[in-house]
Coordinates of C-alpha atoms in Angstrom, one line a residue:
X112 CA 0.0 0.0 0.0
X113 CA 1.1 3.6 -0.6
X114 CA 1.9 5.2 2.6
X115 CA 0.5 8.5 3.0
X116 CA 0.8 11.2 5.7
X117 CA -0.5 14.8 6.8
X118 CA -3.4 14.2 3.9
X119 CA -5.9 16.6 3.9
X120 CA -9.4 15.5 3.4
X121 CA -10.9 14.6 0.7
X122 CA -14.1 16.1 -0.4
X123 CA -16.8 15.3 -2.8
X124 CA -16.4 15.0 -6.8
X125 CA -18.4 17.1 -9.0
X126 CA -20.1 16.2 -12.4
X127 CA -18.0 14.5 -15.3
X128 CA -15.6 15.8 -16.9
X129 CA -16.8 17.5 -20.9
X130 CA -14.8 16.5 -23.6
X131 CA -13.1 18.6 -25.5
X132 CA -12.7 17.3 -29.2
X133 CA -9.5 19.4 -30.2
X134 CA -6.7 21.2 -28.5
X135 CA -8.1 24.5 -29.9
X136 CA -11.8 24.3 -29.2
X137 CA -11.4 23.7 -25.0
X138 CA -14.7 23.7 -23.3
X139 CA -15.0 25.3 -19.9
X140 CA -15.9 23.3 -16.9
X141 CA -18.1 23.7 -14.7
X142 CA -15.5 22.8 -11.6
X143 CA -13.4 25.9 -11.7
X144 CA -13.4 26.2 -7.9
X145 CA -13.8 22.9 -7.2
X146 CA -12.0 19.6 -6.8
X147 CA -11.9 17.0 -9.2
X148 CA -11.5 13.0 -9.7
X149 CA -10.0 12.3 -13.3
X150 CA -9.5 9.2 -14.7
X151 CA -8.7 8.0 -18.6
X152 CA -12.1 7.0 -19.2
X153 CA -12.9 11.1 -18.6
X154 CA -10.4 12.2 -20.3
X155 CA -10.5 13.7 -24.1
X156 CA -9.3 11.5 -26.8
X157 CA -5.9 10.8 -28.2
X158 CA -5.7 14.1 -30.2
X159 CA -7.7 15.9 -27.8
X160 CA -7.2 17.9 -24.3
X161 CA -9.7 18.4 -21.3
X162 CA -9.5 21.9 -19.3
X163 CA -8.3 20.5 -16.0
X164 CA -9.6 24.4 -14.2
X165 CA -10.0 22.9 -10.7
X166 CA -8.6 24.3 -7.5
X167 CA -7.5 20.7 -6.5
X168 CA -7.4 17.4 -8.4
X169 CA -7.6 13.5 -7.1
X170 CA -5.2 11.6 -9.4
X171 CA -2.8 7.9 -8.7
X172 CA -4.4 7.7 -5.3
X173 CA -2.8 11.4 -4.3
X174 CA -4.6 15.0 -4.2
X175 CA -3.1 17.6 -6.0
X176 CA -3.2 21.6 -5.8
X177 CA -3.6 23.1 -9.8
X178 CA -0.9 25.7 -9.2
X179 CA -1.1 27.3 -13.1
X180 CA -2.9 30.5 -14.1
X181 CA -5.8 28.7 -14.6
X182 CA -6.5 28.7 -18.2
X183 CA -8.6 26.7 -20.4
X184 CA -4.9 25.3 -21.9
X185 CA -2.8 25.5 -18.6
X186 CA -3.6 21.8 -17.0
X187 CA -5.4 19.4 -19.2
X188 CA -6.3 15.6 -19.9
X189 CA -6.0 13.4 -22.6
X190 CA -5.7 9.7 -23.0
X191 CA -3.2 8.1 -24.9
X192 CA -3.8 5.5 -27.8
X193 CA -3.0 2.8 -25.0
X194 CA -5.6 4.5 -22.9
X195 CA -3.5 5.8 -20.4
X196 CA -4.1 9.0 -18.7
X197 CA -1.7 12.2 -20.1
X198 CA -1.6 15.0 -17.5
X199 CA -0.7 18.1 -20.2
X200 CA 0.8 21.7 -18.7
X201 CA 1.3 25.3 -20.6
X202 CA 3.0 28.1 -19.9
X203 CA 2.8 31.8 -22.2
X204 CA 4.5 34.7 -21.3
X205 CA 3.8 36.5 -18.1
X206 CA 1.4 33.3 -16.8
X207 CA 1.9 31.9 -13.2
X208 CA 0.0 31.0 -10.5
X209 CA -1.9 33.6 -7.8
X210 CA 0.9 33.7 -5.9
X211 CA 4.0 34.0 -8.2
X212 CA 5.9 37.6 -9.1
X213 CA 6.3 38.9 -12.4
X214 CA 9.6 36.8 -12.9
X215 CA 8.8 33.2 -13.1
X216 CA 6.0 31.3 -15.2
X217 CA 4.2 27.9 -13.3
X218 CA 1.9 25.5 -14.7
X219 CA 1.9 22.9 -11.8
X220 CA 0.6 20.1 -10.2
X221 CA 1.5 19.8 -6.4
X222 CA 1.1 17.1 -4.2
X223 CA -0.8 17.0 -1.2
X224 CA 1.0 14.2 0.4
X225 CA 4.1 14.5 2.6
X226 CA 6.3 12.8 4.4
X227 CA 8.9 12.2 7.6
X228 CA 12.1 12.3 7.4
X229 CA 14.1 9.1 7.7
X230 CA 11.7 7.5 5.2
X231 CA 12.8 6.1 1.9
X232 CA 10.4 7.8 -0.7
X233 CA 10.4 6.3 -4.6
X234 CA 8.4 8.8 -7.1
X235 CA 8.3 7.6 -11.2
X236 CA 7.3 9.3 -14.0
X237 CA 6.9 9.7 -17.2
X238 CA 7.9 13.1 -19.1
X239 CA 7.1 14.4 -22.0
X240 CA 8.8 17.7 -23.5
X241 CA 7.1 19.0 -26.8
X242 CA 8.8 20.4 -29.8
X243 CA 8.7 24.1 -30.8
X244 CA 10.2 26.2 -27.7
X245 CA 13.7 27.1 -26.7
X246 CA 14.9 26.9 -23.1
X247 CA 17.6 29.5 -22.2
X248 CA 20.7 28.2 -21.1
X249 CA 22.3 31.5 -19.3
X250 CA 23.0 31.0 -15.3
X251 CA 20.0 33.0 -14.3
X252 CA 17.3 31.2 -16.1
X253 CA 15.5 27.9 -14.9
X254 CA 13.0 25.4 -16.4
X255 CA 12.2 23.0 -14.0
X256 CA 9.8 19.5 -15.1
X257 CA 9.7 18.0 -11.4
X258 CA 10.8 19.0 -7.6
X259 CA 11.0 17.8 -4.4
X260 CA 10.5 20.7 -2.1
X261 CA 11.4 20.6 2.1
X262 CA 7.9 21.9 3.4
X263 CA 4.7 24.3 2.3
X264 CA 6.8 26.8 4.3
X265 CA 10.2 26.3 3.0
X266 CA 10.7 29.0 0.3
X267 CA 14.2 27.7 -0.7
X268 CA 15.1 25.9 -3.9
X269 CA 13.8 22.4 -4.4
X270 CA 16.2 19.7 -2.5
X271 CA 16.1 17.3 -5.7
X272 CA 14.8 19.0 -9.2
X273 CA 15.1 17.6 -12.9
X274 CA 15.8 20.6 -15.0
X275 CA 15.9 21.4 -18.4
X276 CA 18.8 23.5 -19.4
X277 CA 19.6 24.5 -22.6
X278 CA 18.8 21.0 -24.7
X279 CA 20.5 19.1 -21.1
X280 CA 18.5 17.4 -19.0
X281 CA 20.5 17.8 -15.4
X282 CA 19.4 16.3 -12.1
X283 CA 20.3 18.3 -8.7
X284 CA 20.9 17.6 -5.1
X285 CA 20.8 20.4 -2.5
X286 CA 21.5 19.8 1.2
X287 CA 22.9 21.8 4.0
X288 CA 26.2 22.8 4.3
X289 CA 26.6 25.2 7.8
X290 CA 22.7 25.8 7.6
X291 CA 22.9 27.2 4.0
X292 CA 21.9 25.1 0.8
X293 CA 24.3 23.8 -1.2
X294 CA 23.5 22.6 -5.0
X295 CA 25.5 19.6 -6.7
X296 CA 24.7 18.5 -10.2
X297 CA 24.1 14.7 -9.9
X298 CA 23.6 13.6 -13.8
X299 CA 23.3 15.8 -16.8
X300 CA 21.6 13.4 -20.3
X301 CA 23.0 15.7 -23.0
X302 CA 20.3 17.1 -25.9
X303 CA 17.2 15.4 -24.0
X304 CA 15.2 14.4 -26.6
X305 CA 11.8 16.3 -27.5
X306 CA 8.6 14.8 -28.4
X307 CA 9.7 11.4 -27.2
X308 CA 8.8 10.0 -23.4
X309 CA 11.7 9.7 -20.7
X310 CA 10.8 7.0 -17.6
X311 CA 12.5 8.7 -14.7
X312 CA 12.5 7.2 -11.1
X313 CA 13.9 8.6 -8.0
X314 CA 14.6 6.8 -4.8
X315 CA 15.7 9.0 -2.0
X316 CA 16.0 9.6 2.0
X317 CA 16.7 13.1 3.6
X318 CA 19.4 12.8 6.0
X319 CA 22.3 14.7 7.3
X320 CA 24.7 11.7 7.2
X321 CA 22.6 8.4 5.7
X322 CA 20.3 9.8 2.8
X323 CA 20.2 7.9 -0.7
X324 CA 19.4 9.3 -4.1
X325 CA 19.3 6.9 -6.8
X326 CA 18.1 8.2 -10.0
X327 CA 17.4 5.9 -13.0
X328 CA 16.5 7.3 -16.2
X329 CA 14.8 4.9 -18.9
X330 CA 15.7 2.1 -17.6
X331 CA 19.8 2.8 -16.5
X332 CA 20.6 4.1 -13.6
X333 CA 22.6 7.1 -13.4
X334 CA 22.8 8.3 -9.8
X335 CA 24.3 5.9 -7.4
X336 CA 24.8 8.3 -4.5
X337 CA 24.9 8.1 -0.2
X338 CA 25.2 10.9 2.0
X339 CA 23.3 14.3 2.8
X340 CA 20.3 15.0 0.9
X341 CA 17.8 17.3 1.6
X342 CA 16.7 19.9 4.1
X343 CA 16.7 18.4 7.8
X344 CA 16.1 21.3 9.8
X345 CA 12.3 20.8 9.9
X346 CA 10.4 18.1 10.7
X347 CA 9.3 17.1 6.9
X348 CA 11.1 15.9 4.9
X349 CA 9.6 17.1 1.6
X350 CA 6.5 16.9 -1.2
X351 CA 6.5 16.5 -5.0
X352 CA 5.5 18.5 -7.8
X353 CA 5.4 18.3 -11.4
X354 CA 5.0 20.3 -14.8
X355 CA 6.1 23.8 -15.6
X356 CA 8.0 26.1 -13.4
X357 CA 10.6 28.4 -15.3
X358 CA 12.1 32.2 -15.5
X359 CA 9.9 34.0 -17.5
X360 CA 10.5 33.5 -21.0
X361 CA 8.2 34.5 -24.1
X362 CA 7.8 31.8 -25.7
X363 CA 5.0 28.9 -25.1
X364 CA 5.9 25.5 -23.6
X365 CA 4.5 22.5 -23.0
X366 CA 4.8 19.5 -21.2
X367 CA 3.1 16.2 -20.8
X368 CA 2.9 12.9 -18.0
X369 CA 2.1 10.3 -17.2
X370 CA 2.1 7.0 -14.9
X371 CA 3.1 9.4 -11.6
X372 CA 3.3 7.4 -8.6
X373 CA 4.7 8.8 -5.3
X374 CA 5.4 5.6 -2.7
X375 CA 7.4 4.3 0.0
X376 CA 6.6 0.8 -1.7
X377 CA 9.6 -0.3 -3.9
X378 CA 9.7 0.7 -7.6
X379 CA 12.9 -1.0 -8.5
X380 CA 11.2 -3.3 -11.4
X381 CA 9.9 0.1 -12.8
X382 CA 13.0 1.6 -13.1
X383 CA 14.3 -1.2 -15.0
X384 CA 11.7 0.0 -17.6
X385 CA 13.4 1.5 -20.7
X386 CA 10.4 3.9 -21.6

């Protein structure tokens, strides 16, 4: 069973979702303020997208907060030709969520589930990155597809993050060094591929001394690694989120996912997966 703690409760779903036939004719839903329970059977067809407007969202057994701008394109649904359920995100220019300055750009999904430190926590998925938008590759900029954060509170930079830079994918490691965060590039997969799905899965434990990251990435692994990981000086030791959060850039992007799982059950066989 997937162990869950600190998860908030759940209330009651709302009408079905509408389909949408094509990405350029969205219907809005009747939901907007509302939480939602999706599944591929609700979802639009192959070469259609459902508005996914909620304010929250039940999906692989987890709730999750819609943190986007809330447009008809921002979060969507679609099922795959094997049926499987395709969580879509996009970003324009100057769109983020409620809460974000004029700086950055978020289409995201966040997790409602959290837990202790000490625990060893696997989270897979697959990734998507579509064709047709450049990702700057200068120091200051950031586009980052999924991030493990230390608390709601915790407004430093996420503790493990994959990150698109340039046409690299690169996966980070922060921990504490004298109570400040240090960053250490784990793994960099040179010209990621667009258009095609990546299987990434993460085993990791926040610790001081003992933590774990071990990163596969269709199928290999590439990060073998024991030592300090994470944030320790709260009580948490961290929450996931997934799709779009970047520097503000001008040009549209998109993402797609599928098969997330967060867990403390073993996902070793998954990781063997090649795609």
């Amino acid at each position: 069973m997937v162990t869950i703690f600190n998860r908030r409760s759940a209330g009651l779903s709302c009408a079905a979702l509408l389909l949408a036939s094509t990405i350029g004719l969205f219907q809005h839903l009747g939901y907007a303020n509302g939480r939602r329970s999706i599944d591929a059977n609700e979802a639009a067809s192959p070469t259609g997208v459902t508005p996914l407007q909620a304010e929250s969202f039940d999906y692989n057994s987890d709730e999750y907060e819609n943190q986007s701008a809330r447009k008809a394109y921002s979060l969507g649904v679609r099922r795959s030709f094997n049926n499987d359920l395709v969580l879509r995100f996009e970003v324009r220019d100057g769109e983020g969520a409620h809460f974000d300055g004029e700086d950055r750009n978020r289409s995201e999904a966040t997790s409602g589930m959290s837990f202790p430190k000490g625990e060893v926590i696997w989270n897979a998925y697959r990734v998507k990155i579509a064709d047709g938008f450049s990702i700057p590759s200068d120091a200051r900029s950031w586009f980052i597809v999924g991030q493990w954060h230390g608390s709601k509170d915790d407004k430093r930079s996420p503790y493990i993050a994959a990150e698109v830079q340039g046409k690299d994918l690169v996966f980070l490691r922060r921990y504490l060094s004298n109570g400040k965060p240090v960053s250490s590039e784990m793994y960099r997969m040179k010209g990621v591929p667009r258009g095609e799905w990546l299987n990434i899965v993460i085993e990791h434990k926040v610790s001081s001394t003992d933590g774990l990251l071990n990163i596969w990435l269709n199928g290999r692994q590439v990060v073998n690694f024991r030592g300090p990981v994470g944030y320790w000086d709260h009580d948490e030791a961290g929450y996931w989120k997934f799709g779009i959060y970047r520097s503000r850039g001008d040009t549209d992007a998109v993402v797609e996912y599928r098969d997330v799982v967060t867990t403390t059950e073993n996902l070793s066989e998954r990781a063997m997966t090649a795609n």
